[in-house]
Tab-separated table of C-alpha atoms in Angstrom:
chain	number	residue	atom	x	y	z
A	1119	UNK	CA	13.503	-27.800	16.739
A	1120	UNK	CA	10.040	-27.410	15.157
A	1121	UNK	CA	9.864	-24.983	12.260
A	1122	UNK	CA	8.287	-21.613	13.103
A	1123	UNK	CA	5.136	-21.422	10.965
A	1124	UNK	CA	4.128	-17.906	11.926
A	1125	UNK	CA	4.654	-15.360	14.695
A	1126	UNK	CA	1.855	-14.390	17.111
A	1127	UNK	CA	-0.282	-11.493	15.890
A	1128	UNK	CA	-0.073	-10.052	19.412
A	1129	UNK	CA	3.594	-9.265	18.694
A	1130	UNK	CA	2.462	-6.391	16.441
A	1131	UNK	CA	-0.149	-4.931	18.806
A	1132	UNK	CA	0.733	-1.394	19.850
A	1133	UNK	CA	0.042	0.006	23.305
A	1134	UNK	CA	-1.529	2.962	21.485
A	1135	UNK	CA	-5.115	2.148	20.565
A	1136	UNK	CA	-6.643	3.382	17.272
A	1137	UNK	CA	-8.728	6.532	17.497
A	1138	UNK	CA	-10.748	5.880	14.334
A	1139	UNK	CA	-14.530	6.144	14.346
A	1140	UNK	CA	-16.269	2.951	15.561
A	1141	UNK	CA	-16.791	0.743	12.519
A	1142	UNK	CA	-14.154	2.466	10.350
A	1143	UNK	CA	-12.795	0.205	7.625
A	1144	UNK	CA	-9.242	1.026	8.641
A	1145	UNK	CA	-9.537	-1.300	11.667
A	1146	UNK	CA	-9.811	-4.183	9.227
A	1147	UNK	CA	-6.763	-3.019	7.273
A	1148	UNK	CA	-4.680	-2.756	10.455
A	1149	UNK	CA	-5.726	-6.218	11.626
A	1150	UNK	CA	-5.017	-7.716	8.194
A	1151	UNK	CA	-1.562	-6.147	8.030
A	1152	UNK	CA	-0.701	-7.534	11.480
A	1153	UNK	CA	-1.975	-10.935	10.390
A	1154	UNK	CA	-0.035	-10.838	7.104
A	1155	UNK	CA	3.342	-9.992	8.658
A	1156	UNK	CA	2.793	-12.619	11.350
A	1157	UNK	CA	2.200	-15.210	8.604
A	1158	UNK	CA	5.428	-14.125	6.915
A	1159	UNK	CA	7.360	-14.302	10.231
A	1160	UNK	CA	8.625	-10.723	9.841
A	1161	UNK	CA	9.987	-9.547	13.168
A	1162	UNK	CA	8.814	-6.049	14.240
A	1163	UNK	CA	12.454	-4.863	14.141
A	1164	UNK	CA	12.620	-5.774	10.455
A	1165	UNK	CA	9.474	-3.863	9.416
A	1166	UNK	CA	9.014	-0.147	8.775
A	1167	UNK	CA	5.544	1.331	8.150
A	1168	UNK	CA	5.505	4.796	6.552
A	1169	UNK	CA	2.441	6.994	6.063
A	1170	UNK	CA	1.401	10.437	4.877
A	1171	UNK	CA	-1.507	12.417	6.318
A	1172	UNK	CA	-5.132	11.405	6.820
A	1173	UNK	CA	-7.205	9.167	9.100
A	1174	UNK	CA	-5.628	6.064	7.567
A	1175	UNK	CA	-2.149	7.530	7.825
A	1176	UNK	CA	-2.330	7.283	11.605
A	1177	UNK	CA	-1.817	3.528	11.199
A	1178	UNK	CA	1.956	3.437	11.971
A	1179	UNK	CA	1.091	4.571	15.494
A	1180	UNK	CA	-1.153	1.549	16.016
A	1181	UNK	CA	1.239	-1.232	15.011
A	1182	UNK	CA	4.269	-2.377	17.005
A	1183	UNK	CA	7.013	-1.899	14.385
A	1184	UNK	CA	9.213	0.966	13.286
A	1185	UNK	CA	7.012	3.755	11.933
A	1186	UNK	CA	7.229	7.142	10.254
A	1187	UNK	CA	4.305	9.581	9.968
A	1188	UNK	CA	5.479	11.859	7.159
A	1189	UNK	CA	4.039	14.886	5.354
A	1190	UNK	CA	0.851	14.920	3.273
A	1191	UNK	CA	1.471	12.990	0.044
A	1192	UNK	CA	5.162	12.430	0.810
A	1193	UNK	CA	5.159	8.918	2.232
A	1194	UNK	CA	6.566	7.403	-0.990
A	1195	UNK	CA	9.841	9.381	-1.089
A	1196	UNK	CA	10.356	8.809	2.644
A	1197	UNK	CA	9.797	5.069	2.233
A	1198	UNK	CA	12.015	5.000	-0.863
A	1199	UNK	CA	14.880	6.624	1.025
A	1200	UNK	CA	14.562	4.181	3.901
A	1201	UNK	CA	14.471	1.177	1.578
A	1202	UNK	CA	17.468	2.245	-0.489
A	1203	UNK	CA	19.486	3.008	2.649
A	1204	UNK	CA	18.644	-0.391	4.145
A	1205	UNK	CA	17.386	-2.880	1.515
A	1206	UNK	CA	17.144	-5.597	4.184
A	1207	UNK	CA	14.220	-3.752	5.786
A	1208	UNK	CA	10.627	-4.678	4.872
A	1209	UNK	CA	8.965	-1.350	4.067
A	1210	UNK	CA	5.183	-0.907	3.833
A	1211	UNK	CA	3.497	2.384	2.952
A	1212	UNK	CA	-0.014	3.078	4.251
A	1213	UNK	CA	-2.318	5.965	3.422
A	1214	UNK	CA	-5.631	7.044	2.003
A	1215	UNK	CA	-6.998	7.855	-1.447
A	1216	UNK	CA	-6.584	11.602	-0.949
A	1217	UNK	CA	-2.998	11.245	0.239
A	1218	UNK	CA	-1.943	8.702	-2.410
A	1219	UNK	CA	-3.960	9.719	-5.470
A	1220	UNK	CA	-4.336	13.459	-4.821
A	1221	UNK	CA	-1.359	15.344	-3.461
A	1222	UNK	CA	0.893	12.269	-3.684
A	1223	UNK	CA	-0.019	11.240	-7.228
A	1224	UNK	CA	3.299	12.315	-8.782
A	1225	UNK	CA	5.204	10.074	-6.387
A	1226	UNK	CA	2.758	7.228	-6.977
A	1227	UNK	CA	3.461	7.162	-10.732
A	1228	UNK	CA	7.218	7.129	-10.290
A	1229	UNK	CA	7.318	4.486	-7.577
A	1230	UNK	CA	5.345	2.226	-9.922
A	1231	UNK	CA	7.775	2.602	-12.835
A	1232	UNK	CA	10.904	2.239	-10.687
A	1233	UNK	CA	9.855	-1.155	-9.300
A	1234	UNK	CA	11.465	-0.603	-5.915
A	1235	UNK	CA	10.756	-3.473	-3.542
A	1236	UNK	CA	8.021	-1.728	-1.516
A	1237	UNK	CA	4.366	-2.418	-0.721
A	1238	UNK	CA	1.795	0.388	-0.832
A	1239	UNK	CA	-1.551	-0.188	0.928
A	1240	UNK	CA	-4.091	2.528	0.101
A	1241	UNK	CA	-7.226	2.700	2.265
A	1242	UNK	CA	-9.661	3.944	-0.348
A	1243	UNK	CA	-12.921	5.271	1.131
A	1244	UNK	CA	-13.775	7.565	-1.812
A	1245	UNK	CA	-13.879	10.632	0.489
A	1246	UNK	CA	-11.654	12.987	2.486
A	1247	UNK	CA	-12.562	11.680	5.945
A	1248	UNK	CA	-10.089	13.597	8.136
A	1249	UNK	CA	-11.382	16.946	6.854
A	1250	UNK	CA	-14.991	15.808	7.377
A	1251	UNK	CA	-16.209	14.666	3.988
A	1252	UNK	CA	-15.074	16.390	0.797
A	1253	UNK	CA	-14.854	14.690	-2.627
A	1254	UNK	CA	-11.584	12.811	-3.185
A	1255	UNK	CA	-9.895	11.679	-6.445
A	1256	UNK	CA	-11.819	8.369	-6.292
A	1257	UNK	CA	-15.269	9.785	-5.404
A	1258	UNK	CA	-17.742	8.564	-7.998
A	1259	UNK	CA	-19.336	10.943	-10.459
A	1260	UNK	CA	-22.571	12.340	-9.018
A	1261	UNK	CA	-21.541	11.693	-5.394
A	1262	UNK	CA	-22.928	14.458	-3.140
A	1263	UNK	CA	-20.373	15.555	-0.564
A	1264	UNK	CA	-19.632	18.710	1.428
A	1265	UNK	CA	-17.553	20.067	-1.444
A	1266	UNK	CA	-19.922	18.788	-4.152
A	1267	UNK	CA	-23.458	19.372	-2.764
A	1268	UNK	CA	-24.967	19.167	-6.256
A	1269	UNK	CA	-23.040	15.999	-7.076
A	1270	UNK	CA	-19.427	15.416	-8.099
A	1271	UNK	CA	-18.911	16.401	-11.757
A	1272	UNK	CA	-15.391	14.964	-12.037
A	1273	UNK	CA	-14.530	11.543	-13.478
A	1274	UNK	CA	-12.937	9.395	-10.754
A	1275	UNK	CA	-9.314	8.391	-11.041
A	1276	UNK	CA	-8.611	4.674	-11.585
A	1277	UNK	CA	-5.568	3.802	-9.469
A	1278	UNK	CA	-5.271	0.215	-10.711
A	1279	UNK	CA	-5.088	1.221	-14.359
A	1280	UNK	CA	-2.603	3.963	-13.517
A	1281	UNK	CA	-0.396	1.558	-11.603
A	1282	UNK	CA	-0.381	-0.961	-14.444
A	1283	UNK	CA	0.366	1.473	-17.273
A	1284	UNK	CA	3.183	2.948	-15.178
A	1285	UNK	CA	4.833	-0.453	-14.767
A	1286	UNK	CA	3.778	-1.757	-11.351
A	1287	UNK	CA	4.583	-5.471	-11.106
A	1288	UNK	CA	1.924	-6.423	-8.509
A	1289	UNK	CA	-1.509	-4.771	-8.625
A	1290	UNK	CA	-4.379	-5.810	-6.369
A	1291	UNK	CA	-7.583	-4.634	-4.728
A	1292	UNK	CA	-9.066	-5.821	-1.436
A	1293	UNK	CA	-11.985	-5.124	0.885
A	1294	UNK	CA	-11.484	-4.446	4.588
A	1295	UNK	CA	-14.733	-6.293	5.318
A	1296	UNK	CA	-13.183	-9.585	4.132
A	1297	UNK	CA	-10.258	-10.153	6.498
A	1298	UNK	CA	-9.058	-13.551	5.283
A	1299	UNK	CA	-9.027	-12.484	1.641
A	1300	UNK	CA	-7.324	-9.147	2.342
A	1301	UNK	CA	-4.647	-10.508	4.674
A	1302	UNK	CA	-3.788	-13.146	2.075
A	1303	UNK	CA	-3.392	-10.466	-0.620
A	1304	UNK	CA	-1.199	-8.428	1.735
A	1305	UNK	CA	1.056	-11.403	2.424
A	1306	UNK	CA	1.434	-12.018	-1.314
A	1307	UNK	CA	2.177	-8.342	-1.946
A	1308	UNK	CA	4.860	-8.131	0.752
A	1309	UNK	CA	6.477	-11.357	-0.523
A	1310	UNK	CA	6.454	-10.052	-4.098
A	1311	UNK	CA	9.843	-8.926	-5.392
A	1312	UNK	CA	9.275	-5.375	-6.664
A	1313	UNK	CA	6.661	-2.685	-6.207
A	1314	UNK	CA	3.242	-3.905	-5.060
A	1315	UNK	CA	0.091	-1.832	-4.699
A	1316	UNK	CA	-3.135	-2.837	-2.947
A	1317	UNK	CA	-6.113	-0.518	-3.285
A	1318	UNK	CA	-8.384	-1.409	-0.347
A	1319	UNK	CA	-12.073	-0.574	-0.143
A	1320	UNK	CA	-12.158	0.755	3.409
A	1321	UNK	CA	-15.573	2.296	4.162
A	1322	UNK	CA	-15.802	5.662	5.937
A	1323	UNK	CA	-18.853	5.049	8.120
A	1324	UNK	CA	-19.139	8.712	9.126
A	1325	UNK	CA	-18.872	10.731	5.897
A	1326	UNK	CA	-19.542	8.315	3.040
A	1327	UNK	CA	-23.089	6.987	3.212
A	1328	UNK	CA	-22.960	5.576	-0.335
A	1329	UNK	CA	-19.954	3.247	-0.450
A	1330	UNK	CA	-20.821	1.311	2.714
A	1331	UNK	CA	-20.039	-2.233	3.869
A	1332	UNK	CA	-23.420	-3.548	2.601
A	1333	UNK	CA	-22.955	-1.707	-0.709
A	1334	UNK	CA	-19.560	-3.294	-1.315
A	1335	UNK	CA	-20.731	-6.751	-0.228
A	1336	UNK	CA	-23.541	-6.512	-2.755
A	1337	UNK	CA	-21.436	-5.249	-5.672
A	1338	UNK	CA	-17.987	-6.855	-5.506
A	1339	UNK	CA	-16.815	-10.229	-6.792
A	1340	UNK	CA	-13.508	-12.077	-6.510
A	1341	UNK	CA	-11.246	-12.463	-9.527
A	1342	UNK	CA	-10.093	-15.918	-8.479
A	1343	UNK	CA	-13.691	-17.151	-8.634
A	1344	UNK	CA	-13.736	-16.178	-12.322
A	1345	UNK	CA	-10.511	-17.968	-13.242
A	1346	UNK	CA	-8.659	-14.697	-13.857
A	1347	UNK	CA	-5.066	-15.125	-15.103
A	1348	UNK	CA	-2.977	-12.558	-13.187
A	1349	UNK	CA	-0.081	-12.922	-15.658
A	1350	UNK	CA	-2.254	-11.689	-18.556
A	1351	UNK	CA	-1.646	-7.923	-18.733
A	1352	UNK	CA	-4.451	-7.148	-21.199
A	1353	UNK	CA	-6.979	-9.205	-19.236
A	1354	UNK	CA	-5.912	-7.465	-16.021
A	1355	UNK	CA	-6.296	-4.045	-17.613
A	1356	UNK	CA	-9.772	-4.955	-18.815
A	1357	UNK	CA	-10.776	-6.135	-15.327
A	1358	UNK	CA	-9.369	-2.962	-13.777
A	1359	UNK	CA	-11.709	-0.887	-15.923
A	1360	UNK	CA	-14.779	-2.697	-14.571
A	1361	UNK	CA	-16.984	-0.663	-12.269
A	1362	UNK	CA	-20.547	-1.573	-13.027
A	1363	UNK	CA	-23.136	-2.253	-10.369
A	1364	UNK	CA	-22.697	-5.788	-9.055
A	1365	UNK	CA	-19.507	-6.085	-11.104
A	1366	UNK	CA	-16.550	-4.626	-9.204
A	1367	UNK	CA	-13.622	-7.052	-9.003
A	1368	UNK	CA	-11.288	-7.564	-6.045
A	1369	UNK	CA	-8.215	-9.785	-5.829
A	1370	UNK	CA	-4.842	-9.819	-7.576
A	1371	UNK	CA	-5.266	-8.254	-11.017
A	1372	UNK	CA	-1.703	-8.438	-12.274
A	1373	UNK	CA	1.660	-9.877	-11.251
A	1374	UNK	CA	4.852	-10.220	-13.229
A	1375	UNK	CA	8.560	-10.691	-12.628
A	1376	UNK	CA	10.931	-7.855	-13.528
A	1377	UNK	CA	14.289	-6.596	-12.252
A	1378	UNK	CA	13.921	-4.361	-9.230
A	1379	UNK	CA	15.531	-0.947	-8.861
A	1380	UNK	CA	17.837	-2.388	-6.226
A	1381	UNK	CA	19.040	-5.136	-8.572
A	1382	UNK	CA	19.941	-2.677	-11.319
A	1383	UNK	CA	21.501	0.096	-9.252
A	1384	UNK	CA	25.294	0.012	-9.521
A	1385	UNK	CA	25.768	0.220	-5.746
A	1386	UNK	CA	22.730	-1.597	-4.399
A	1387	UNK	CA	23.164	-4.678	-6.573
A	1388	UNK	CA	26.182	-5.568	-4.436
A	1389	UNK	CA	23.980	-5.726	-1.337
A	1390	UNK	CA	23.099	-3.560	1.622
A	1391	UNK	CA	25.257	-0.398	1.337
A	1392	UNK	CA	25.663	-0.220	5.116
A	1393	UNK	CA	27.364	-3.622	5.027
A	1394	UNK	CA	29.653	-3.050	2.045
A	1395	UNK	CA	33.353	-2.374	2.525
A	1396	UNK	CA	34.472	1.067	1.424
A	1397	UNK	CA	37.831	-0.128	0.103
A	1398	UNK	CA	39.693	2.673	1.878
A	1399	UNK	CA	42.769	2.538	4.054
A	1400	UNK	CA	42.422	3.962	7.596
A	1401	UNK	CA	44.472	6.959	6.465
A	1402	UNK	CA	42.208	7.619	3.486
A	1403	UNK	CA	39.107	7.290	5.697
A	1404	UNK	CA	40.544	9.728	8.243
A	1405	UNK	CA	41.312	12.172	5.448
A	1406	UNK	CA	37.747	12.047	4.192
A	1407	UNK	CA	36.351	12.496	7.690
A	1408	UNK	CA	38.483	15.606	8.195
A	1409	UNK	CA	36.879	17.180	5.139
A	1410	UNK	CA	33.396	16.773	6.574
A	1411	UNK	CA	33.973	17.441	10.288
């Protein structure tokens, strides 16, 4: 039989159509995720997509896989629980910059250092879109929004630097306006063994009139075109700090190999816990059940 190269993208199309604004960058992220998992031949039954709250966090409803729309900022612990209960499942977290880097920041730091085999895709539009345009943790200094009419006075958070210093083993940035590049990064991230984070420039066409598609196209460049060595931690950290006009890098900043949480956990390193034998006699099992029923 011929080898299956990839599954049809149509396999991941949901009957529920996205309700995002026309032109929203999140359409590109959804399409790229469907394309990436089709390339990797991941069956819908073997994929779970978990989100928090926000426009972008509606994504699990628009892809034909298992999905979980959790609480604001709590997608990481939900995804962690699912992955540890069933390590055979491919688990992808999706959300926005407010959900991931605001209310969910504490979880973000710890998922990076634990190196659990998960992929986090953050649709970063530098604004709170769902609540109609307030400054978010990644809004640039001076950005005028509904909550900062005189200009944002706060220094923006740098998620790539944070991820690296906390121990993330795959750190990347993409742009939803470049589908081939982004879907390739997603496929690499999902294949990576350990925690992978992709910060995606995903323009909010309704409430962010600064960081638009044309603005990004004019100011970003690709790391691979500059011969960047993703295994060089110091070089990656230096690139992650870049945010000058016409000098904002996208691509894979950093990748390394390290033991995953699952490989070091005393129970999980023996495989999927749902498939492990308990080592109990029927009588012992019945006795335990009686205690809990």
